[in-house]
Amino acid sequence: MRIRRALATATLGTALAFGALAVPAPTASASDDVFYTTQATKQYTCAKTTCRVKRNLFEGQPLSISCYYVGQSVSGNKIWYYTTTWQYEVWVDGYTPGQHINTGADPKPGIPRC
């Protein structure tokens, strides 16, 4: 995934330049497969709000999307995306409501179904 490579490269470059591991900037990459949360939301273990929360996401957090899933309706939108994000020095994968990601359309054309 491009976001992982870009953020890993940014982290490695910063670490080499300053002699320490640094957290990459949230806007380290701006390619067509990097999306951002439109509000604070959560990343879940499945496509329902009753599933375990894996991570709290802040507004504007960058993430990559692997695929979409039709799940529980959130504000009238049943599309959930399987996303990957970097936060607190770890990669986290999970389901994020499509309602809270700036995809422009749900499901976003070109993103495969899970």
PDB file of N, CA and C in Angstrom:
ATOM      1  N   MET A   1       0.831  -1.171   0.000  1.00  0.00           N
ATOM      2  CA  MET A   1       0.000   0.000   0.000  1.00  0.00           C
ATOM      3  C   MET A   1       0.879   1.240   0.000  1.00  0.00           C
ATOM      4  N   ARG A   2       0.487   2.219  -0.757  1.00  0.00           N
ATOM      5  CA  ARG A   2       1.300   3.416  -0.909  1.00  0.00           C
ATOM      6  C   ARG A   2       1.464   4.190   0.378  1.00  0.00           C
ATOM      7  N   ILE A   3       0.408   4.266   1.199  1.00  0.00           N
ATOM      8  CA  ILE A   3       0.522   5.032   2.441  1.00  0.00           C
ATOM      9  C   ILE A   3       1.551   4.397   3.371  1.00  0.00           C
ATOM     10  N   ARG A   4       1.579   3.068   3.446  1.00  0.00           N
ATOM     11  CA  ARG A   4       2.555   2.399   4.306  1.00  0.00           C
ATOM     12  C   ARG A   4       3.977   2.676   3.838  1.00  0.00           C
ATOM     13  N   ARG A   5       4.198   2.551   2.516  1.00  0.00           N
ATOM     14  CA  ARG A   5       5.540   2.797   1.979  1.00  0.00           C
ATOM     15  C   ARG A   5       5.942   4.248   2.201  1.00  0.00           C
ATOM     16  N   ALA A   6       5.037   5.173   1.921  1.00  0.00           N
ATOM     17  CA  ALA A   6       5.366   6.593   2.063  1.00  0.00           C
ATOM     18  C   ALA A   6       5.652   6.950   3.516  1.00  0.00           C
ATOM     19  N   LEU A   7       4.808   6.473   4.423  1.00  0.00           N
ATOM     20  CA  LEU A   7       5.010   6.793   5.830  1.00  0.00           C
ATOM     21  C   LEU A   7       6.237   6.083   6.388  1.00  0.00           C
ATOM     22  N   ALA A   8       6.482   4.856   5.954  1.00  0.00           N
ATOM     23  CA  ALA A   8       7.675   4.144   6.417  1.00  0.00           C
ATOM     24  C   ALA A   8       8.937   4.830   5.907  1.00  0.00           C
ATOM     25  N   THR A   9       8.915   5.281   4.652  1.00  0.00           N
ATOM     26  CA  THR A   9      10.061   5.991   4.084  1.00  0.00           C
ATOM     27  C   THR A   9      10.282   7.298   4.813  1.00  0.00           C
ATOM     28  N   ALA A  10       9.191   8.026   5.092  1.00  0.00           N
ATOM     29  CA  ALA A  10       9.306   9.290   5.817  1.00  0.00           C
ATOM     30  C   ALA A  10       9.869   9.064   7.214  1.00  0.00           C
ATOM     31  N   THR A  11       9.410   8.014   7.880  1.00  0.00           N
ATOM     32  CA  THR A  11       9.893   7.696   9.222  1.00  0.00           C
ATOM     33  C   THR A  11      11.369   7.334   9.197  1.00  0.00           C
ATOM     34  N   LEU A  12      11.760   6.491   8.266  1.00  0.00           N
ATOM     35  CA  LEU A  12      13.150   6.076   8.173  1.00  0.00           C
ATOM     36  C   LEU A  12      14.046   7.264   7.840  1.00  0.00           C
ATOM     37  N   GLY A  13      13.626   8.088   6.889  1.00  0.00           N
ATOM     38  CA  GLY A  13      14.418   9.259   6.523  1.00  0.00           C
ATOM     39  C   GLY A  13      14.594  10.212   7.681  1.00  0.00           C
ATOM     40  N   THR A  14      13.533  10.452   8.438  1.00  0.00           N
ATOM     41  CA  THR A  14      13.608  11.336   9.601  1.00  0.00           C
ATOM     42  C   THR A  14      14.486  10.723  10.670  1.00  0.00           C
ATOM     43  N   ALA A  15      14.349   9.421  10.887  1.00  0.00           N
ATOM     44  CA  ALA A  15      15.156   8.750  11.903  1.00  0.00           C
ATOM     45  C   ALA A  15      16.635   8.827  11.551  1.00  0.00           C
ATOM     46  N   LEU A  16      16.956   8.625  10.275  1.00  0.00           N
ATOM     47  CA  LEU A  16      18.350   8.701   9.858  1.00  0.00           C
ATOM     48  C   LEU A  16      18.887  10.121   9.974  1.00  0.00           C
ATOM     49  N   ALA A  17      18.073  11.100   9.613  1.00  0.00           N
ATOM     50  CA  ALA A  17      18.511  12.494   9.653  1.00  0.00           C
ATOM     51  C   ALA A  17      18.729  12.992  11.077  1.00  0.00           C
ATOM     52  N   PHE A  18      17.888  12.576  11.999  1.00  0.00           N
ATOM     53  CA  PHE A  18      17.970  13.078  13.365  1.00  0.00           C
ATOM     54  C   PHE A  18      18.503  12.053  14.356  1.00  0.00           C
ATOM     55  N   GLY A  19      18.771  10.855  13.894  1.00  0.00           N
ATOM     56  CA  GLY A  19      19.336   9.827  14.767  1.00  0.00           C
ATOM     57  C   GLY A  19      18.330   9.232  15.733  1.00  0.00           C
ATOM     58  N   ALA A  20      17.062   9.393  15.471  1.00  0.00           N
ATOM     59  CA  ALA A  20      16.021   8.837  16.343  1.00  0.00           C
ATOM     60  C   ALA A  20      14.801   8.515  15.497  1.00  0.00           C
ATOM     61  N   LEU A  21      13.975   7.625  15.998  1.00  0.00           N
ATOM     62  CA  LEU A  21      12.745   7.274  15.305  1.00  0.00           C
ATOM     63  C   LEU A  21      11.716   8.365  15.545  1.00  0.00           C
ATOM     64  N   ALA A  22      11.129   8.871  14.473  1.00  0.00           N
ATOM     65  CA  ALA A  22      10.129   9.928  14.579  1.00  0.00           C
ATOM     66  C   ALA A  22       8.807   9.432  14.029  1.00  0.00           C
ATOM     67  N   VAL A  23       7.715   9.949  14.536  1.00  0.00           N
ATOM     68  CA  VAL A  23       6.395   9.608  14.034  1.00  0.00           C
ATOM     69  C   VAL A  23       6.173  10.400  12.760  1.00  0.00           C
ATOM     70  N   PRO A  24       5.746   9.751  11.657  1.00  0.00           N
ATOM     71  CA  PRO A  24       5.547  10.478  10.410  1.00  0.00           C
ATOM     72  C   PRO A  24       4.401  11.479  10.524  1.00  0.00           C
ATOM     73  N   ALA A  25       4.511  12.545   9.770  1.00  0.00           N
ATOM     74  CA  ALA A  25       3.451  13.552   9.733  1.00  0.00           C
ATOM     75  C   ALA A  25       2.213  12.949   9.102  1.00  0.00           C
ATOM     76  N   PRO A  26       1.007  13.317   9.565  1.00  0.00           N
ATOM     77  CA  PRO A  26      -0.207  12.738   9.024  1.00  0.00           C
ATOM     78  C   PRO A  26      -0.401  12.999   7.540  1.00  0.00           C
ATOM     79  N   THR A  27       0.224  14.011   6.983  1.00  0.00           N
ATOM     80  CA  THR A  27       0.047  14.331   5.573  1.00  0.00           C
ATOM     81  C   THR A  27       1.299  13.981   4.779  1.00  0.00           C
ATOM     82  N   ALA A  28       2.016  12.940   5.172  1.00  0.00           N
ATOM     83  CA  ALA A  28       3.266  12.562   4.519  1.00  0.00           C
ATOM     84  C   ALA A  28       3.072  12.150   3.069  1.00  0.00           C
ATOM     85  N   SER A  29       1.888  11.695   2.699  1.00  0.00           N
ATOM     86  CA  SER A  29       1.636  11.266   1.331  1.00  0.00           C
ATOM     87  C   SER A  29       0.267  11.770   0.907  1.00  0.00           C
ATOM     88  N   ALA A  30       0.163  12.228  -0.301  1.00  0.00           N
ATOM     89  CA  ALA A  30      -1.118  12.709  -0.815  1.00  0.00           C
ATOM     90  C   ALA A  30      -1.383  12.049  -2.160  1.00  0.00           C
ATOM     91  N   SER A  31      -1.595  10.757  -2.159  1.00  0.00           N
ATOM     92  CA  SER A  31      -1.890  10.045  -3.392  1.00  0.00           C
ATOM     93  C   SER A  31      -3.359   9.684  -3.419  1.00  0.00           C
ATOM     94  N   ASP A  32      -3.791   9.101  -4.541  1.00  0.00           N
ATOM     95  CA  ASP A  32      -5.211   8.803  -4.694  1.00  0.00           C
ATOM     96  C   ASP A  32      -5.705   7.678  -3.791  1.00  0.00           C
ATOM     97  N   ASP A  33      -4.825   6.939  -3.128  1.00  0.00           N
ATOM     98  CA  ASP A  33      -5.307   5.894  -2.230  1.00  0.00           C
ATOM     99  C   ASP A  33      -5.132   6.254  -0.759  1.00  0.00           C
ATOM    100  N   VAL A  34      -4.921   7.514  -0.464  1.00  0.00           N
ATOM    101  CA  VAL A  34      -4.881   7.990   0.920  1.00  0.00           C
ATOM    102  C   VAL A  34      -6.150   8.801   1.144  1.00  0.00           C
ATOM    103  N   PHE A  35      -6.887   8.434   2.169  1.00  0.00           N
ATOM    104  CA  PHE A  35      -8.128   9.126   2.499  1.00  0.00           C
ATOM    105  C   PHE A  35      -8.009   9.675   3.908  1.00  0.00           C
ATOM    106  N   TYR A  36      -8.948  10.523   4.293  1.00  0.00           N
ATOM    107  CA  TYR A  36      -8.904  11.158   5.606  1.00  0.00           C
ATOM    108  C   TYR A  36     -10.258  11.049   6.279  1.00  0.00           C
ATOM    109  N   THR A  37     -10.255  10.919   7.589  1.00  0.00           N
ATOM    110  CA  THR A  37     -11.507  10.902   8.334  1.00  0.00           C
ATOM    111  C   THR A  37     -12.095  12.307   8.337  1.00  0.00           C
ATOM    112  N   THR A  38     -13.408  12.386   8.204  1.00  0.00           N
ATOM    113  CA  THR A  38     -14.081  13.684   8.170  1.00  0.00           C
ATOM    114  C   THR A  38     -14.504  14.149   9.556  1.00  0.00           C
ATOM    115  N   GLN A  39     -14.383  13.268  10.522  1.00  0.00           N
ATOM    116  CA  GLN A  39     -14.693  13.590  11.916  1.00  0.00           C
ATOM    117  C   GLN A  39     -14.041  12.529  12.794  1.00  0.00           C
ATOM    118  N   ALA A  40     -14.009  12.769  14.080  1.00  0.00           N
ATOM    119  CA  ALA A  40     -13.496  11.747  14.997  1.00  0.00           C
ATOM    120  C   ALA A  40     -14.395  10.525  14.879  1.00  0.00           C
ATOM    121  N   THR A  41     -13.796   9.357  14.793  1.00  0.00           N
ATOM    122  CA  THR A  41     -14.546   8.116  14.626  1.00  0.00           C
ATOM    123  C   THR A  41     -13.756   6.973  15.259  1.00  0.00           C
ATOM    124  N   LYS A  42     -14.150   5.759  14.965  1.00  0.00           N
ATOM    125  CA  LYS A  42     -13.472   4.595  15.539  1.00  0.00           C
ATOM    126  C   LYS A  42     -13.172   3.570  14.447  1.00  0.00           C
ATOM    127  N   GLN A  43     -12.215   2.722  14.723  1.00  0.00           N
ATOM    128  CA  GLN A  43     -11.878   1.587  13.861  1.00  0.00           C
ATOM    129  C   GLN A  43     -12.269   0.338  14.659  1.00  0.00           C
ATOM    130  N   TYR A  44     -13.074  -0.547  14.052  1.00  0.00           N
ATOM    131  CA  TYR A  44     -13.646  -1.691  14.749  1.00  0.00           C
ATOM    132  C   TYR A  44     -13.099  -3.017  14.224  1.00  0.00           C
ATOM    133  N   THR A  45     -13.346  -4.087  14.987  1.00  0.00           N
ATOM    134  CA  THR A  45     -12.935  -5.433  14.564  1.00  0.00           C
ATOM    135  C   THR A  45     -13.871  -6.008  13.508  1.00  0.00           C
ATOM    136  N   CYS A  46     -15.078  -5.457  13.377  1.00  0.00           N
ATOM    137  CA  CYS A  46     -16.022  -5.868  12.339  1.00  0.00           C
ATOM    138  C   CYS A  46     -16.857  -4.660  11.941  1.00  0.00           C
ATOM    139  N   ALA A  47     -17.743  -4.824  10.977  1.00  0.00           N
ATOM    140  CA  ALA A  47     -18.505  -3.708  10.415  1.00  0.00           C
ATOM    141  C   ALA A  47     -19.794  -3.420  11.185  1.00  0.00           C
ATOM    142  N   LYS A  48     -19.693  -3.353  12.507  1.00  0.00           N
ATOM    143  CA  LYS A  48     -20.816  -2.992  13.377  1.00  0.00           C
ATOM    144  C   LYS A  48     -20.277  -2.186  14.552  1.00  0.00           C
ATOM    145  N   THR A  49     -21.052  -1.235  15.017  1.00  0.00           N
ATOM    146  CA  THR A  49     -20.608  -0.417  16.151  1.00  0.00           C
ATOM    147  C   THR A  49     -20.623  -1.186  17.468  1.00  0.00           C
ATOM    148  N   THR A  50     -21.199  -2.388  17.482  1.00  0.00           N
ATOM    149  CA  THR A  50     -21.198  -3.208  18.693  1.00  0.00           C
ATOM    150  C   THR A  50     -19.945  -4.074  18.790  1.00  0.00           C
ATOM    151  N   CYS A  51     -19.131  -4.079  17.742  1.00  0.00           N
ATOM    152  CA  CYS A  51     -17.873  -4.845  17.768  1.00  0.00           C
ATOM    153  C   CYS A  51     -16.835  -4.105  18.608  1.00  0.00           C
ATOM    154  N   ARG A  52     -15.769  -4.824  18.934  1.00  0.00           N
ATOM    155  CA  ARG A  52     -14.706  -4.231  19.756  1.00  0.00           C
ATOM    156  C   ARG A  52     -14.027  -3.093  18.994  1.00  0.00           C
ATOM    157  N   VAL A  53     -13.787  -1.997  19.687  1.00  0.00           N
ATOM    158  CA  VAL A  53     -13.072  -0.855  19.113  1.00  0.00           C
ATOM    159  C   VAL A  53     -11.578  -1.163  19.135  1.00  0.00           C
ATOM    160  N   LYS A  54     -10.948  -1.062  17.969  1.00  0.00           N
ATOM    161  CA  LYS A  54      -9.498  -1.282  17.883  1.00  0.00           C
ATOM    162  C   LYS A  54      -8.736   0.017  18.110  1.00  0.00           C
ATOM    163  N   ARG A  55      -9.297   1.122  17.650  1.00  0.00           N
ATOM    164  CA  ARG A  55      -8.583   2.387  17.717  1.00  0.00           C
ATOM    165  C   ARG A  55      -9.557   3.540  17.591  1.00  0.00           C
ATOM    166  N   ASN A  56      -9.344   4.598  18.347  1.00  0.00           N
ATOM    167  CA  ASN A  56     -10.066   5.846  18.153  1.00  0.00           C
ATOM    168  C   ASN A  56      -9.297   6.651  17.111  1.00  0.00           C
ATOM    169  N   LEU A  57     -10.005   7.189  16.139  1.00  0.00           N
ATOM    170  CA  LEU A  57      -9.386   7.969  15.074  1.00  0.00           C
ATOM    171  C   LEU A  57      -9.773   9.434  15.232  1.00  0.00           C
ATOM    172  N   PHE A  58      -8.839  10.327  14.983  1.00  0.00           N
ATOM    173  CA  PHE A  58      -9.128  11.754  15.089  1.00  0.00           C
ATOM    174  C   PHE A  58      -9.573  12.303  13.733  1.00  0.00           C
ATOM    175  N   GLU A  59     -10.215  13.452  13.743  1.00  0.00           N
ATOM    176  CA  GLU A  59     -10.637  14.095  12.500  1.00  0.00           C
ATOM    177  C   GLU A  59      -9.403  14.436  11.665  1.00  0.00           C
ATOM    178  N   GLY A  60      -9.452  14.113  10.387  1.00  0.00           N
ATOM    179  CA  GLY A  60      -8.341  14.397   9.489  1.00  0.00           C
ATOM    180  C   GLY A  60      -7.246  13.345   9.488  1.00  0.00           C
ATOM    181  N   GLN A  61      -7.478  12.226  10.166  1.00  0.00           N
ATOM    182  CA  GLN A  61      -6.457  11.171  10.225  1.00  0.00           C
ATOM    183  C   GLN A  61      -6.341  10.478   8.866  1.00  0.00           C
ATOM    184  N   PRO A  62      -5.112  10.353   8.342  1.00  0.00           N
ATOM    185  CA  PRO A  62      -4.935   9.656   7.067  1.00  0.00           C
ATOM    186  C   PRO A  62      -5.066   8.151   7.241  1.00  0.00           C
ATOM    187  N   LEU A  63      -5.630   7.507   6.236  1.00  0.00           N
ATOM    188  CA  LEU A  63      -5.729   6.053   6.255  1.00  0.00           C
ATOM    189  C   LEU A  63      -5.794   5.541   4.834  1.00  0.00           C
ATOM    190  N   SER A  64      -5.458   4.286   4.675  1.00  0.00           N
ATOM    191  CA  SER A  64      -5.584   3.654   3.366  1.00  0.00           C
ATOM    192  C   SER A  64      -6.744   2.672   3.437  1.00  0.00           C
ATOM    193  N   ILE A  65      -7.339   2.420   2.286  1.00  0.00           N
ATOM    194  CA  ILE A  65      -8.497   1.530   2.199  1.00  0.00           C
ATOM    195  C   ILE A  65      -8.134   0.320   1.358  1.00  0.00           C
ATOM    196  N   SER A  66      -8.370  -0.875   1.907  1.00  0.00           N
ATOM    197  CA  SER A  66      -8.105  -2.117   1.174  1.00  0.00           C
ATOM    198  C   SER A  66      -9.331  -2.580   0.401  1.00  0.00           C
ATOM    199  N   CYS A  67     -10.505  -2.474   1.038  1.00  0.00           N
ATOM    200  CA  CYS A  67     -11.731  -2.963   0.423  1.00  0.00           C
ATOM    201  C   CYS A  67     -12.921  -2.403   1.188  1.00  0.00           C
ATOM    202  N   TYR A  68     -14.128  -2.639   0.673  1.00  0.00           N
ATOM    203  CA  TYR A  68     -15.325  -2.193   1.388  1.00  0.00           C
ATOM    204  C   TYR A  68     -16.194  -3.385   1.749  1.00  0.00           C
ATOM    205  N   TYR A  69     -17.056  -3.170   2.730  1.00  0.00           N
ATOM    206  CA  TYR A  69     -17.943  -4.208   3.234  1.00  0.00           C
ATOM    207  C   TYR A  69     -19.292  -3.563   3.514  1.00  0.00           C
ATOM    208  N   VAL A  70     -20.375  -4.264   3.235  1.00  0.00           N
ATOM    209  CA  VAL A  70     -21.710  -3.763   3.576  1.00  0.00           C
ATOM    210  C   VAL A  70     -22.030  -4.263   4.970  1.00  0.00           C
ATOM    211  N   GLY A  71     -22.220  -3.329   5.900  1.00  0.00           N
ATOM    212  CA  GLY A  71     -22.444  -3.685   7.294  1.00  0.00           C
ATOM    213  C   GLY A  71     -23.573  -2.877   7.904  1.00  0.00           C
ATOM    214  N   GLN A  72     -23.463  -2.637   9.194  1.00  0.00           N
ATOM    215  CA  GLN A  72     -24.467  -1.882   9.937  1.00  0.00           C
ATOM    216  C   GLN A  72     -24.560  -0.455   9.396  1.00  0.00           C
ATOM    217  N   SER A  73     -25.765   0.069   9.339  1.00  0.00           N
ATOM    218  CA  SER A  73     -25.976   1.436   8.881  1.00  0.00           C
ATOM    219  C   SER A  73     -25.480   2.435   9.925  1.00  0.00           C
ATOM    220  N   VAL A  74     -24.698   3.402   9.474  1.00  0.00           N
ATOM    221  CA  VAL A  74     -24.242   4.507  10.322  1.00  0.00           C
ATOM    222  C   VAL A  74     -24.706   5.793   9.645  1.00  0.00           C
ATOM    223  N   SER A  75     -25.647   6.477  10.263  1.00  0.00           N
ATOM    224  CA  SER A  75     -26.239   7.695   9.686  1.00  0.00           C
ATOM    225  C   SER A  75     -26.765   7.449   8.274  1.00  0.00           C
ATOM    226  N   GLY A  76     -27.386   6.286   8.058  1.00  0.00           N
ATOM    227  CA  GLY A  76     -27.985   5.950   6.781  1.00  0.00           C
ATOM    228  C   GLY A  76     -27.029   5.358   5.754  1.00  0.00           C
ATOM    229  N   ASN A  77     -25.766   5.143   6.107  1.00  0.00           N
ATOM    230  CA  ASN A  77     -24.766   4.606   5.179  1.00  0.00           C
ATOM    231  C   ASN A  77     -24.311   3.233   5.672  1.00  0.00           C
ATOM    232  N   LYS A  78     -24.501   2.178   4.853  1.00  0.00           N
ATOM    233  CA  LYS A  78     -24.137   0.812   5.246  1.00  0.00           C
ATOM    234  C   LYS A  78     -22.741   0.401   4.787  1.00  0.00           C
ATOM    235  N   ILE A  79     -22.010   1.298   4.123  1.00  0.00           N
ATOM    236  CA  ILE A  79     -20.676   0.958   3.616  1.00  0.00           C
ATOM    237  C   ILE A  79     -19.628   1.188   4.702  1.00  0.00           C
ATOM    238  N   TRP A  80     -18.810   0.163   4.906  1.00  0.00           N
ATOM    239  CA  TRP A  80     -17.673   0.219   5.826  1.00  0.00           C
ATOM    240  C   TRP A  80     -16.426  -0.087   5.009  1.00  0.00           C
ATOM    241  N   TYR A  81     -15.322   0.499   5.371  1.00  0.00           N
ATOM    242  CA  TYR A  81     -14.067   0.239   4.675  1.00  0.00           C
ATOM    243  C   TYR A  81     -13.090  -0.455   5.613  1.00  0.00           C
ATOM    244  N   TYR A  82     -12.357  -1.421   5.059  1.00  0.00           N
ATOM    245  CA  TYR A  82     -11.279  -2.045   5.818  1.00  0.00           C
ATOM    246  C   TYR A  82     -10.077  -1.135   5.636  1.00  0.00           C
ATOM    247  N   THR A  83      -9.677  -0.484   6.710  1.00  0.00           N
ATOM    248  CA  THR A  83      -8.674   0.570   6.634  1.00  0.00           C
ATOM    249  C   THR A  83      -7.416   0.221   7.420  1.00  0.00           C
ATOM    250  N   THR A  84      -6.339   0.891   7.051  1.00  0.00           N
ATOM    251  CA  THR A  84      -5.074   0.788   7.764  1.00  0.00           C
ATOM    252  C   THR A  84      -4.632   2.195   8.097  1.00  0.00           C
ATOM    253  N   THR A  85      -4.189   2.386   9.318  1.00  0.00           N
ATOM    254  CA  THR A  85      -3.719   3.704   9.732  1.00  0.00           C
ATOM    255  C   THR A  85      -2.529   3.571  10.678  1.00  0.00           C
ATOM    256  N   TRP A  86      -1.784   4.626  10.794  1.00  0.00           N
ATOM    257  CA  TRP A  86      -0.597   4.693  11.647  1.00  0.00           C
ATOM    258  C   TRP A  86      -0.934   5.619  12.805  1.00  0.00           C
ATOM    259  N   GLN A  87      -0.793   5.130  14.012  1.00  0.00           N
ATOM    260  CA  GLN A  87      -1.040   5.976  15.170  1.00  0.00           C
ATOM    261  C   GLN A  87      -0.272   5.428  16.352  1.00  0.00           C
ATOM    262  N   TYR A  88       0.370   6.301  17.072  1.00  0.00           N
ATOM    263  CA  TYR A  88       1.147   5.927  18.262  1.00  0.00           C
ATOM    264  C   TYR A  88       2.186   4.856  17.948  1.00  0.00           C
ATOM    265  N   GLU A  89       2.859   5.023  16.805  1.00  0.00           N
ATOM    266  CA  GLU A  89       3.961   4.163  16.389  1.00  0.00           C
ATOM    267  C   GLU A  89       3.570   2.717  16.085  1.00  0.00           C
ATOM    268  N   VAL A  90       2.304   2.493  15.709  1.00  0.00           N
ATOM    269  CA  VAL A  90       1.858   1.160  15.292  1.00  0.00           C
ATOM    270  C   VAL A  90       0.877   1.269  14.125  1.00  0.00           C
ATOM    271  N   TRP A  91       0.909   0.257  13.240  1.00  0.00           N
ATOM    272  CA  TRP A  91      -0.080   0.138  12.179  1.00  0.00           C
ATOM    273  C   TRP A  91      -1.286  -0.592  12.746  1.00  0.00           C
ATOM    274  N   VAL A  92      -2.470  -0.109  12.440  1.00  0.00           N
ATOM    275  CA  VAL A  92      -3.697  -0.750  12.907  1.00  0.00           C
ATOM    276  C   VAL A  92      -4.640  -0.921  11.719  1.00  0.00           C
ATOM    277  N   ASP A  93      -5.175  -2.135  11.569  1.00  0.00           N
ATOM    278  CA  ASP A  93      -6.164  -2.442  10.537  1.00  0.00           C
ATOM    279  C   ASP A  93      -7.508  -2.660  11.207  1.00  0.00           C
ATOM    280  N   GLY A  94      -8.567  -2.257  10.531  1.00  0.00           N
ATOM    281  CA  GLY A  94      -9.894  -2.496  11.063  1.00  0.00           C
ATOM    282  C   GLY A  94     -10.959  -1.883  10.168  1.00  0.00           C
ATOM    283  N   TYR A  95     -12.199  -2.025  10.570  1.00  0.00           N
ATOM    284  CA  TYR A  95     -13.334  -1.505   9.817  1.00  0.00           C
ATOM    285  C   TYR A  95     -13.702  -0.114  10.313  1.00  0.00           C
ATOM    286  N   THR A  96     -13.867   0.805   9.355  1.00  0.00           N
ATOM    287  CA  THR A  96     -14.220   2.193   9.665  1.00  0.00           C
ATOM    288  C   THR A  96     -15.471   2.551   8.870  1.00  0.00           C
ATOM    289  N   PRO A  97     -16.471   3.198   9.496  1.00  0.00           N
ATOM    290  CA  PRO A  97     -17.683   3.566   8.763  1.00  0.00           C
ATOM    291  C   PRO A  97     -17.376   4.479   7.578  1.00  0.00           C
ATOM    292  N   GLY A  98     -17.928   4.146   6.408  1.00  0.00           N
ATOM    293  CA  GLY A  98     -17.735   4.969   5.220  1.00  0.00           C
ATOM    294  C   GLY A  98     -18.262   6.378   5.395  1.00  0.00           C
ATOM    295  N   GLN A  99     -19.255   6.533   6.250  1.00  0.00           N
ATOM    296  CA  GLN A  99     -19.847   7.842   6.526  1.00  0.00           C
ATOM    297  C   GLN A  99     -18.798   8.828   7.028  1.00  0.00           C
ATOM    298  N   HIS A 100     -17.721   8.347   7.627  1.00  0.00           N
ATOM    299  CA  HIS A 100     -16.731   9.213   8.266  1.00  0.00           C
ATOM    300  C   HIS A 100     -15.407   9.306   7.496  1.00  0.00           C
ATOM    301  N   ILE A 101     -15.405   8.909   6.215  1.00  0.00           N
ATOM    302  CA  ILE A 101     -14.189   8.960   5.391  1.00  0.00           C
ATOM    303  C   ILE A 101     -14.491   9.747   4.118  1.00  0.00           C
ATOM    304  N   ASN A 102     -13.553  10.573   3.698  1.00  0.00           N
ATOM    305  CA  ASN A 102     -13.773  11.448   2.534  1.00  0.00           C
ATOM    306  C   ASN A 102     -13.577  10.725   1.196  1.00  0.00           C
ATOM    307  N   THR A 103     -14.361   9.693   0.948  1.00  0.00           N
ATOM    308  CA  THR A 103     -14.229   8.928  -0.297  1.00  0.00           C
ATOM    309  C   THR A 103     -14.968   9.566  -1.466  1.00  0.00           C
ATOM    310  N   GLY A 104     -15.905  10.464  -1.201  1.00  0.00           N
ATOM    311  CA  GLY A 104     -16.671  11.100  -2.272  1.00  0.00           C
ATOM    312  C   GLY A 104     -17.903  10.312  -2.676  1.00  0.00           C
ATOM    313  N   ALA A 105     -17.867   8.996  -2.546  1.00  0.00           N
ATOM    314  CA  ALA A 105     -19.007   8.126  -2.861  1.00  0.00           C
ATOM    315  C   ALA A 105     -18.817   6.829  -2.096  1.00  0.00           C
ATOM    316  N   ASP A 106     -19.915   6.209  -1.717  1.00  0.00           N
ATOM    317  CA  ASP A 106     -19.830   4.933  -0.997  1.00  0.00           C
ATOM    318  C   ASP A 106     -20.685   3.888  -1.708  1.00  0.00           C
ATOM    319  N   PRO A 107     -20.088   2.792  -2.161  1.00  0.00           N
ATOM    320  CA  PRO A 107     -18.650   2.533  -2.111  1.00  0.00           C
ATOM    321  C   PRO A 107     -17.899   3.341  -3.165  1.00  0.00           C
ATOM    322  N   LYS A 108     -16.673   3.668  -2.865  1.00  0.00           N
ATOM    323  CA  LYS A 108     -15.835   4.422  -3.801  1.00  0.00           C
ATOM    324  C   LYS A 108     -15.528   3.545  -5.014  1.00  0.00           C
ATOM    325  N   PRO A 109     -15.790   4.040  -6.237  1.00  0.00           N
ATOM    326  CA  PRO A 109     -15.470   3.266  -7.434  1.00  0.00           C
ATOM    327  C   PRO A 109     -13.984   2.895  -7.460  1.00  0.00           C
ATOM    328  N   GLY A 110     -13.709   1.651  -7.833  1.00  0.00           N
ATOM    329  CA  GLY A 110     -12.338   1.179  -7.908  1.00  0.00           C
ATOM    330  C   GLY A 110     -11.864   0.448  -6.667  1.00  0.00           C
ATOM    331  N   ILE A 111     -12.597   0.576  -5.573  1.00  0.00           N
ATOM    332  CA  ILE A 111     -12.237  -0.149  -4.360  1.00  0.00           C
ATOM    333  C   ILE A 111     -13.014  -1.459  -4.350  1.00  0.00           C
ATOM    334  N   PRO A 112     -12.330  -2.596  -4.246  1.00  0.00           N
ATOM    335  CA  PRO A 112     -13.023  -3.888  -4.303  1.00  0.00           C
ATOM    336  C   PRO A 112     -13.824  -4.193  -3.050  1.00  0.00           C
ATOM    337  N   ARG A 113     -14.792  -5.069  -3.215  1.00  0.00           N
ATOM    338  CA  ARG A 113     -15.554  -5.555  -2.057  1.00  0.00           C
ATOM    339  C   ARG A 113     -14.686  -6.559  -1.308  1.00  0.00           C
ATOM    340  N   CYS A 114     -14.761  -6.564   0.028  1.00  0.00           N
ATOM    341  CA  CYS A 114     -13.967  -7.487   0.846  1.00  0.00           C
ATOM    342  C   CYS A 114     -14.450  -8.910   0.668  1.00  0.00           C
TER     343      CYS A 114
END
